[in-house]
Short mmCIF file of C-alpha atoms and ligand atoms in Angstrom, two decimals:
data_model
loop_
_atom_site.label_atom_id
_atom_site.label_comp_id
_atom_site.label_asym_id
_atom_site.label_seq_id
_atom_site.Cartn_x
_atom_site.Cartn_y
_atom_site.Cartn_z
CA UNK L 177 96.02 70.49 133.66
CA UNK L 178 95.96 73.90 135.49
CA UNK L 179 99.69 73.29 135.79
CA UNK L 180 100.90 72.54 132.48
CA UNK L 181 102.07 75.64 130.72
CA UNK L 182 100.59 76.79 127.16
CA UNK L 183 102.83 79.86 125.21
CA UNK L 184 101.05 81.75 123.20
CA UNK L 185 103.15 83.72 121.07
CA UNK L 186 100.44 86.69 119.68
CA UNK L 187 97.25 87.70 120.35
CA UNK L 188 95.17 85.66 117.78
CA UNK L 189 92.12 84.95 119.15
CA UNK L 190 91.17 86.16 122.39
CA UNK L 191 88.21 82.65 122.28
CA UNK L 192 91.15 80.58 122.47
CA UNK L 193 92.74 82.85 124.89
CA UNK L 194 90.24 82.51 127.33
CA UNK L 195 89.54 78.87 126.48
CA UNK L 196 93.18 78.23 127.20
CA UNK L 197 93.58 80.05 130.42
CA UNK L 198 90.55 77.66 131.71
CA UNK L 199 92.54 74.72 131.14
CA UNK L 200 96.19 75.10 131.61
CA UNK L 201 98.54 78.26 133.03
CA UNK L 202 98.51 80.77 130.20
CA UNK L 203 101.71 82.81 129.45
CA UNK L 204 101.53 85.48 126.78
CA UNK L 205 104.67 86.14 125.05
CA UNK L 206 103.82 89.19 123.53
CA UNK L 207 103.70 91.51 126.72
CA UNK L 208 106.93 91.14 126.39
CA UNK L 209 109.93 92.04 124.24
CA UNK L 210 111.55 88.90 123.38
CA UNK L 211 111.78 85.32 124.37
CA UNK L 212 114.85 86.29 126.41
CA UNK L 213 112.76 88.83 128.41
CA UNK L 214 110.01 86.71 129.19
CA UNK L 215 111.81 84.03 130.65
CA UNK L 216 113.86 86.06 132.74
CA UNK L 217 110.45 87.46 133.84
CA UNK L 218 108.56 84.24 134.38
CA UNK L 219 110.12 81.85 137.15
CA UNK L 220 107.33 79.59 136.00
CA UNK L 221 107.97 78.89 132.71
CA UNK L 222 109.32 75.98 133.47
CA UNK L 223 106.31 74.71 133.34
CA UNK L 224 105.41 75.65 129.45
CA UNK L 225 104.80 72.47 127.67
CA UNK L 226 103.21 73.51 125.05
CA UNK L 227 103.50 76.79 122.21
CA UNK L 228 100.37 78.07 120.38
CA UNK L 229 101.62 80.01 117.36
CA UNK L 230 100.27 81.76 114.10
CA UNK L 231 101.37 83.20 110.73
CA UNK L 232 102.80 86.01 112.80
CA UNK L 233 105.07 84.82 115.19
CA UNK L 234 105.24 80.64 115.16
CA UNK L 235 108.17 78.59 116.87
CA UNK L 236 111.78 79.27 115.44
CA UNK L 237 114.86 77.61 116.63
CA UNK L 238 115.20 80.69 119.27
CA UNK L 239 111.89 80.00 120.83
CA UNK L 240 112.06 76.11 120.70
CA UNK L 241 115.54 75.69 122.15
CA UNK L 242 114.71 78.76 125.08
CA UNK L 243 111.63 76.31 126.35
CA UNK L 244 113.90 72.73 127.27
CA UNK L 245 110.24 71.47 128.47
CA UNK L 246 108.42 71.83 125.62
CA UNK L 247 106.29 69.00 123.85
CA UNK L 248 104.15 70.39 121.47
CA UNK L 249 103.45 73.46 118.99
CA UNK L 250 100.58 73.83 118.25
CA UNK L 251 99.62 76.61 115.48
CA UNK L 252 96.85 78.68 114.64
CA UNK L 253 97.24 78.43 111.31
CA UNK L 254 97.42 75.54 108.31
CA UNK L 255 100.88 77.03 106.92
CA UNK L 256 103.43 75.82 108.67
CA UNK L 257 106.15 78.26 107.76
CA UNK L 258 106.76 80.24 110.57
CA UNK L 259 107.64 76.81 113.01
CA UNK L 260 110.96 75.20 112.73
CA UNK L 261 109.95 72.26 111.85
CA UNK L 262 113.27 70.23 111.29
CA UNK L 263 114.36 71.45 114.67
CA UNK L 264 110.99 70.08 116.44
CA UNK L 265 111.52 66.92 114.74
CA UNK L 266 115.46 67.01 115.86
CA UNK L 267 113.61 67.29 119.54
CA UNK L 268 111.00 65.10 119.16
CA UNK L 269 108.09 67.77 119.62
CA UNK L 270 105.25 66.91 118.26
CA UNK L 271 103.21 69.94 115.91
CA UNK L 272 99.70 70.34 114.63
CA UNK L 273 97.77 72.44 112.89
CA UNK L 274 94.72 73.57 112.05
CA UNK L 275 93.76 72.04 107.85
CA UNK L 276 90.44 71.68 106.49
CA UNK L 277 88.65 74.08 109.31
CA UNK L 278 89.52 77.09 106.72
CA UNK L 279 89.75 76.37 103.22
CA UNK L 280 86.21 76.91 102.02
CA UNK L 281 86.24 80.86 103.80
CA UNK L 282 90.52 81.18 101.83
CA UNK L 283 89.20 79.91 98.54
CA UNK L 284 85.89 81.92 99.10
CA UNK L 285 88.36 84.90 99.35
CA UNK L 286 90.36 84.33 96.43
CA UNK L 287 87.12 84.98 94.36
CA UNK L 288 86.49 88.35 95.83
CA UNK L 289 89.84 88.97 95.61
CA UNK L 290 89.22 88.37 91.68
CA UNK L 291 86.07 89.79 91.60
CA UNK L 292 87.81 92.91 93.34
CA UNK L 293 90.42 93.34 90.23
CA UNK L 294 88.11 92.26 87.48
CA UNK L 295 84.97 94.00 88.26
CA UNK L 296 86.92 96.59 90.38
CA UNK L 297 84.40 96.21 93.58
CA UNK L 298 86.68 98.45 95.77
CA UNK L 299 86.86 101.00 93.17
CA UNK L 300 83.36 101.59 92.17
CA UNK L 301 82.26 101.69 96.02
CA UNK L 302 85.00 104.33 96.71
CA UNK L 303 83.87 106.11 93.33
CA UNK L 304 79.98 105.99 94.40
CA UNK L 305 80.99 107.07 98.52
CA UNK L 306 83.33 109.92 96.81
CA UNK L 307 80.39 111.36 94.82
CA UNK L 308 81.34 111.12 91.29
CA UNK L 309 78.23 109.07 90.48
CA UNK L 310 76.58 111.98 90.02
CA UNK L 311 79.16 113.68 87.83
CA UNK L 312 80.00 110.45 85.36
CA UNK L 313 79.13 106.58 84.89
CA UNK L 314 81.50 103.93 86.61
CA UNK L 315 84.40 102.53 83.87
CA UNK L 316 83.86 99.34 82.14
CA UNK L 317 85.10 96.29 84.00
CA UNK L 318 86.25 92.86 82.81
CA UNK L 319 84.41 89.93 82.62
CA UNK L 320 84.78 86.90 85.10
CA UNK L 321 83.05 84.09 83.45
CA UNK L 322 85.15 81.65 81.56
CA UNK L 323 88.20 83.25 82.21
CA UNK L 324 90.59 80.60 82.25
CA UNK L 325 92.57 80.56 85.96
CA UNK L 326 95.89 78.37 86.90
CA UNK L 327 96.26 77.37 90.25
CA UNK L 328 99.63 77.26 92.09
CA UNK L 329 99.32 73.92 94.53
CA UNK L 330 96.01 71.85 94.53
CA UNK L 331 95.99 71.08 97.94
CA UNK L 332 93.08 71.60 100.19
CA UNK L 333 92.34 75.24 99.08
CA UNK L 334 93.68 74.68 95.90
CA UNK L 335 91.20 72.16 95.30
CA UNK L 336 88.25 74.34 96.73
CA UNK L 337 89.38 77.31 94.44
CA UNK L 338 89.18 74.83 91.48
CA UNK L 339 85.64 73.39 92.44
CA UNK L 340 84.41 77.54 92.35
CA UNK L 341 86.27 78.22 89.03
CA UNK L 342 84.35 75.50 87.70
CA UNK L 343 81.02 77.33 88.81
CA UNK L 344 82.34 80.12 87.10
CA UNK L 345 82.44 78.35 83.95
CA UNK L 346 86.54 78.76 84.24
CA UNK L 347 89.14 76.06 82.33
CA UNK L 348 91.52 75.39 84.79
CA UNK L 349 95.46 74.10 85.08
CA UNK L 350 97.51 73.66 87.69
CA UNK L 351 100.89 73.25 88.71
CA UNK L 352 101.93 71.33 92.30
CA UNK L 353 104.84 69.28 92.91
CA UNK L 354 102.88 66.01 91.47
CA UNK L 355 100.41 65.53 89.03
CA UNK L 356 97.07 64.16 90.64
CA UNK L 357 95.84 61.48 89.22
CA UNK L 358 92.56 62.23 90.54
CA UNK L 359 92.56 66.13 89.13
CA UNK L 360 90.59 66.48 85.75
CA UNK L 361 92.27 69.66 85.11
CA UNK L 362 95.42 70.44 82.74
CA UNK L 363 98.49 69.94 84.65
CA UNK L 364 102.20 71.97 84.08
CA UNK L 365 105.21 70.43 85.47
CA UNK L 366 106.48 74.03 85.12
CA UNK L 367 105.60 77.27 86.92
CA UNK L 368 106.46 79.00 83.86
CA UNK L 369 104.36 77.16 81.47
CA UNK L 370 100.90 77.73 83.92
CA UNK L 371 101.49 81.26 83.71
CA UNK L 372 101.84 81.41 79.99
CA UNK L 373 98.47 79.79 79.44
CA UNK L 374 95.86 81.07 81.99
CA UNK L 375 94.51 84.74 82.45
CA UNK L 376 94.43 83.89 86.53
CA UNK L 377 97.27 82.70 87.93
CA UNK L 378 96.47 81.97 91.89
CA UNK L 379 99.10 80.94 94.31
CA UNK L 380 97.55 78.66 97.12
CA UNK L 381 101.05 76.53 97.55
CA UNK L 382 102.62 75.87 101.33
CA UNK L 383 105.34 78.31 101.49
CA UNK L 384 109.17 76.09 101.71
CA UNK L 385 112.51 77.04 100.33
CA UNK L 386 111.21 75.74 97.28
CA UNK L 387 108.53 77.81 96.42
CA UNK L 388 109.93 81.11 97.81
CA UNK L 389 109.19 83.38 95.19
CA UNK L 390 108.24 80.74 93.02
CA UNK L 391 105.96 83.70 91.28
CA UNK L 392 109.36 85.77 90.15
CA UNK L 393 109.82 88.05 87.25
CA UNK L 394 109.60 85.55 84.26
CA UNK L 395 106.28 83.94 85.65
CA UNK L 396 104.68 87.40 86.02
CA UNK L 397 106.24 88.05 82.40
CA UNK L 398 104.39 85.19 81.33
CA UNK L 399 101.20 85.69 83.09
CA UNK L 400 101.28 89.39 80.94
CA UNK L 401 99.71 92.77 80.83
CA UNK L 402 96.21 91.20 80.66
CA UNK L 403 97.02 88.68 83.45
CA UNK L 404 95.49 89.22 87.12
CA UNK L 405 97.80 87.45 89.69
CA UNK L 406 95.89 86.26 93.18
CA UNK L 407 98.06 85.62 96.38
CA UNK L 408 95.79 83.71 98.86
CA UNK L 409 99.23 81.63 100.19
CA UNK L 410 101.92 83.33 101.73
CA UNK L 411 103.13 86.83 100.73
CA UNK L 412 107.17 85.69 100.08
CA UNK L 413 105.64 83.35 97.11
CA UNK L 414 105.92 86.45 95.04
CA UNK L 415 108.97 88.23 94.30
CA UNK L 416 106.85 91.83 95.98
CA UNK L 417 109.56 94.67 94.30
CA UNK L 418 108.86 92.80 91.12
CA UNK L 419 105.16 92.82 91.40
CA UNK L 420 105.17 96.32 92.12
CA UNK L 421 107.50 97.02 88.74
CA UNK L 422 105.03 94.93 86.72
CA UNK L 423 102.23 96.44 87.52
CA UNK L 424 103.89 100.08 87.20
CA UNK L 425 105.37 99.02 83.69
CA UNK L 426 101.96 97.56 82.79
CA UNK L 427 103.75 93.77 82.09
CA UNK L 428 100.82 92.30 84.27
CA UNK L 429 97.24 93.77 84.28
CA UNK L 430 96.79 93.56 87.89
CA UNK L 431 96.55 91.76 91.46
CA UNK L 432 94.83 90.82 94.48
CA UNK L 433 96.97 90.02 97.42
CA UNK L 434 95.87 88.99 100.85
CA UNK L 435 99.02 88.65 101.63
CA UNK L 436 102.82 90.25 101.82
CA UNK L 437 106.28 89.27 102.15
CA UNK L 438 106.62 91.73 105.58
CA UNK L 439 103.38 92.15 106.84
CA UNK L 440 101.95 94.14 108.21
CA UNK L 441 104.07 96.14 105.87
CA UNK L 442 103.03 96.93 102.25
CA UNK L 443 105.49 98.67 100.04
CA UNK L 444 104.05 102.42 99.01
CA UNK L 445 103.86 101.86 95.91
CA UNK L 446 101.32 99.48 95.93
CA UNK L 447 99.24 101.63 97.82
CA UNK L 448 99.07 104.12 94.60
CA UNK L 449 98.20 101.74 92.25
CA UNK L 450 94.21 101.78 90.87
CA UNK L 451 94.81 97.96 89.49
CA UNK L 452 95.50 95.89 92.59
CA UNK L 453 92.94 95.04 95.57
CA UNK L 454 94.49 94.66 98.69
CA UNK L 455 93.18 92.64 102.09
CA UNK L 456 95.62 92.51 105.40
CA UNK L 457 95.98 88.99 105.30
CA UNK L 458 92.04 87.67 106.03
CA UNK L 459 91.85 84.87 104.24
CA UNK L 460 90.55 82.69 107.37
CA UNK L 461 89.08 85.67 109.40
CA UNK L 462 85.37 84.98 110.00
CA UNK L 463 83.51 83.70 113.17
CA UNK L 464 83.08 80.46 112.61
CA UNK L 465 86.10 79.59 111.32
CA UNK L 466 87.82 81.93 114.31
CA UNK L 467 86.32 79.63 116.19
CA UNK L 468 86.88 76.12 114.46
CA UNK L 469 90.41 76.59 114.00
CA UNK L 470 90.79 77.65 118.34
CA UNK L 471 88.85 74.78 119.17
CA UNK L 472 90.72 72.40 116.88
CA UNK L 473 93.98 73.54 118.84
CA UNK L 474 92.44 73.16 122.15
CA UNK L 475 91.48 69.52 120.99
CA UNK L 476 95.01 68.83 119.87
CA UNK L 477 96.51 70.19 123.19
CA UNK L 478 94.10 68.10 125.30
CA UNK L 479 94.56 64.97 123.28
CA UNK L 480 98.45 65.62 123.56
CA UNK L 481 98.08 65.68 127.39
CA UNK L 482 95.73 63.10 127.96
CA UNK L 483 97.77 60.62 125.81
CA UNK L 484 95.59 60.56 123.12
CA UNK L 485 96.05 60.92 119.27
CA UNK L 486 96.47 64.27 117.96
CA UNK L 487 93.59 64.91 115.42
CA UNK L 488 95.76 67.14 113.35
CA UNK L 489 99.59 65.88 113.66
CA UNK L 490 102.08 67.38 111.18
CA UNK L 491 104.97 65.51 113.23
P1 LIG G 514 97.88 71.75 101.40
O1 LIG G 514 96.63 71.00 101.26
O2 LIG G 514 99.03 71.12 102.14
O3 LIG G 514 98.36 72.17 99.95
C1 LIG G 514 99.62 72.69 99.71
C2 LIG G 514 99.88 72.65 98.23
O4 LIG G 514 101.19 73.23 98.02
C3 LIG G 514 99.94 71.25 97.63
O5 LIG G 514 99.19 71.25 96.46
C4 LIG G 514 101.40 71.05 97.31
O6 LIG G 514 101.62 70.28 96.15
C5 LIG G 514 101.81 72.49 97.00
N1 LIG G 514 103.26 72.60 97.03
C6 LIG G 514 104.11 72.33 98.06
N2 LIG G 514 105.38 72.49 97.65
C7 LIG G 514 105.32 72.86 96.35
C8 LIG G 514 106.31 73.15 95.36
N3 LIG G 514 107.61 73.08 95.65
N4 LIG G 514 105.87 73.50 94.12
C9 LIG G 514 104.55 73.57 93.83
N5 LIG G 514 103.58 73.30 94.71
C10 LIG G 514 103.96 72.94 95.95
O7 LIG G 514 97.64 73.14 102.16
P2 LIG G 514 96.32 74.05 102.14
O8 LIG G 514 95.50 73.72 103.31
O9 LIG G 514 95.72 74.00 100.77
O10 LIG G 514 97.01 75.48 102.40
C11 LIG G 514 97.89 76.02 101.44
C12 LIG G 514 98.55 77.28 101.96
O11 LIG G 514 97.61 78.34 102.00
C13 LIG G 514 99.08 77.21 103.39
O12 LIG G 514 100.33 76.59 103.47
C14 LIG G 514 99.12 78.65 103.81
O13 LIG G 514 100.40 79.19 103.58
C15 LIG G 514 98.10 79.33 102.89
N6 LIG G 514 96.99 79.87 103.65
C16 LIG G 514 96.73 81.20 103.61
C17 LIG G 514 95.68 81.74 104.32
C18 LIG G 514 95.36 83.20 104.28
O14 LIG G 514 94.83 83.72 105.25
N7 LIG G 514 95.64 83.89 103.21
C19 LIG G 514 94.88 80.90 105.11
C20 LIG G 514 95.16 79.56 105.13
C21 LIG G 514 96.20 79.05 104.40
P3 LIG G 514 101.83 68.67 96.25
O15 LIG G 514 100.50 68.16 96.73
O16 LIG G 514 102.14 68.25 94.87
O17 LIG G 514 102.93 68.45 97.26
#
């Protein structure tokens, strides 16, 4: 296959990097400044069959109508929001991605994100490294246990950040597009209504035009000034200049976001603020899932050449 070209559109993993140069010819879109430039600077790339994307830069309508040979797009990632997906399915290119490999280490994440706010983790190391141990005690936190926690979209991590709220001794709701009949937990039909009765509210939802800021400012009115607001999905699920008057105004009581609506960007503001915990969007980033989710693309990219079925098709 050392003739079939693979894009890849970012530097996500430099495992699958290698892993991919082995196998097929490797171009690397981000040497260079724009689609436009690259293919005026690669005579081969005729020969690109195939895109690798992430949650940074995926395959818009740009990219997929510059590459006329392309067959497949295949992301680093679960969400699918950064590929064009009604335009690969106009072209008949076939997408996969990379489910199951990383929802234990997002949902795992969600909790220290909580534990973060709650039990202010980041604070009272920075207090302790800064000194003032000596000087004073730590502040009181707030408890954890039995908080009760609603979950935007019980999907795959949804469902994982459920099965740990139960640990934690936590009633839990939820709101998706559909109840599921298999779910024993309390289900709202309406955003609004989940905020209004839990103390968590944790978006794990695909982002789609539909739930673009589905977290606006009557759902974080609703959540309150003693309600702690997660963001393990995508960052444009939350109106962000909202958030950030909330928690100035006190109307919510604080956050933990992994994520933001123009990373790597995170408005000032935030920075300032004592009752938010903030992680540059990590929710997958460990080793072994690094690794799971690069070889589950390779496996999809080989399958796709060699005829067989993809193990993770989207379209
Ligand atoms: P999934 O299994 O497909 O679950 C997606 C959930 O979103 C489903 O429960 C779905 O509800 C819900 N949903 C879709 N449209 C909705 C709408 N209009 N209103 C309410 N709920 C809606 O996906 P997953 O594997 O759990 O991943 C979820 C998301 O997590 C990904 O799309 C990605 O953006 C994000 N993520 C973030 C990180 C990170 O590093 N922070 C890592 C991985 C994934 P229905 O079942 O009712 O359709």
């Amino acid at each position: 296959m050392e003739d079939t070209g693979v894009l890849m559109t970012s530097p996500m993993s430099s495992y699958l990097e290698e892993e991919l140069s082995k196998r097929f010819a490797l171009f690397k879109l981000w040497e260079y400044s724009s689609i436009t430039d690259f293919l005026k600077a690669n005579k081969s790339a005729n020969l690109i069959r195939a895109v690798v994307g992430d949650t940074k830069f995926g395959a818009d309508a740009k990219l997929v109508d510059s590459i006329p040979t392309l067959e497949i797009v295949a992301t680093y990632s679960v969400g699918l929001d950064k590929i064009d997906l009604k335009k690969c399915e106009e072209k008949g290119i076939r997408v996969t991605n990379t489910p199951d490999v990383l929802t234990d280490d997002v949902a795992d994440l969600a909790f220290g994100l909580i534990l973060g706010v709650l039990r202010k983790v980041c604070a009272g190391d920075r207090f302790l490294r800064d000194g003032h141990w000596r000087i004073s005690d730590f502040e009181l936190g707030t408890k954890f246990n039995g908080k009760s926690v609603g979950i935007i979209g019980l999907g795959r991590i949804g469902s994982a950040i459920a099965k740990r709220a139960e640990a934690f001794g936590c009633p839990i709701s939820y709101h998706s597009q559909s109840k599921k009949l298999s779910a024993k937990y309390k289900y709202y039909s309406n955003v609004l209504d989940l905020a209004a009765n839990c103390e968590i509210l944790i978006v794990a939802c695909a982002l789609t035009d539909k739930t673009w800021h589905i977290v606006d400012r009557k759902v974080i009115n609703a959540l309150g000034p003693k309600g702690i607001l997660i963001n393990i999905g995508r960052g444009a699920h939350i109106d962000e200049a909202e958030l950030v008057c909330a928690l100035q105004e006190g109307r919510v009581g604080g956050a933990g976001l992994d994520v933001y609506e123009n990373e790597p960007e995170v408005p000032e503001p935030l920075l300032q603020l004592q009752n938010v915990v903030l992680l540059p969007h990590v929710g997958s980033d460990t080793h072994e899932t690094a690794k799971a989710m690069a070889d589950l693309v390779l496996k999809n990219l080989v399958a796709h050449f060699n005829n067989q079925p993809l193990l993770t098709p989207v379209i």
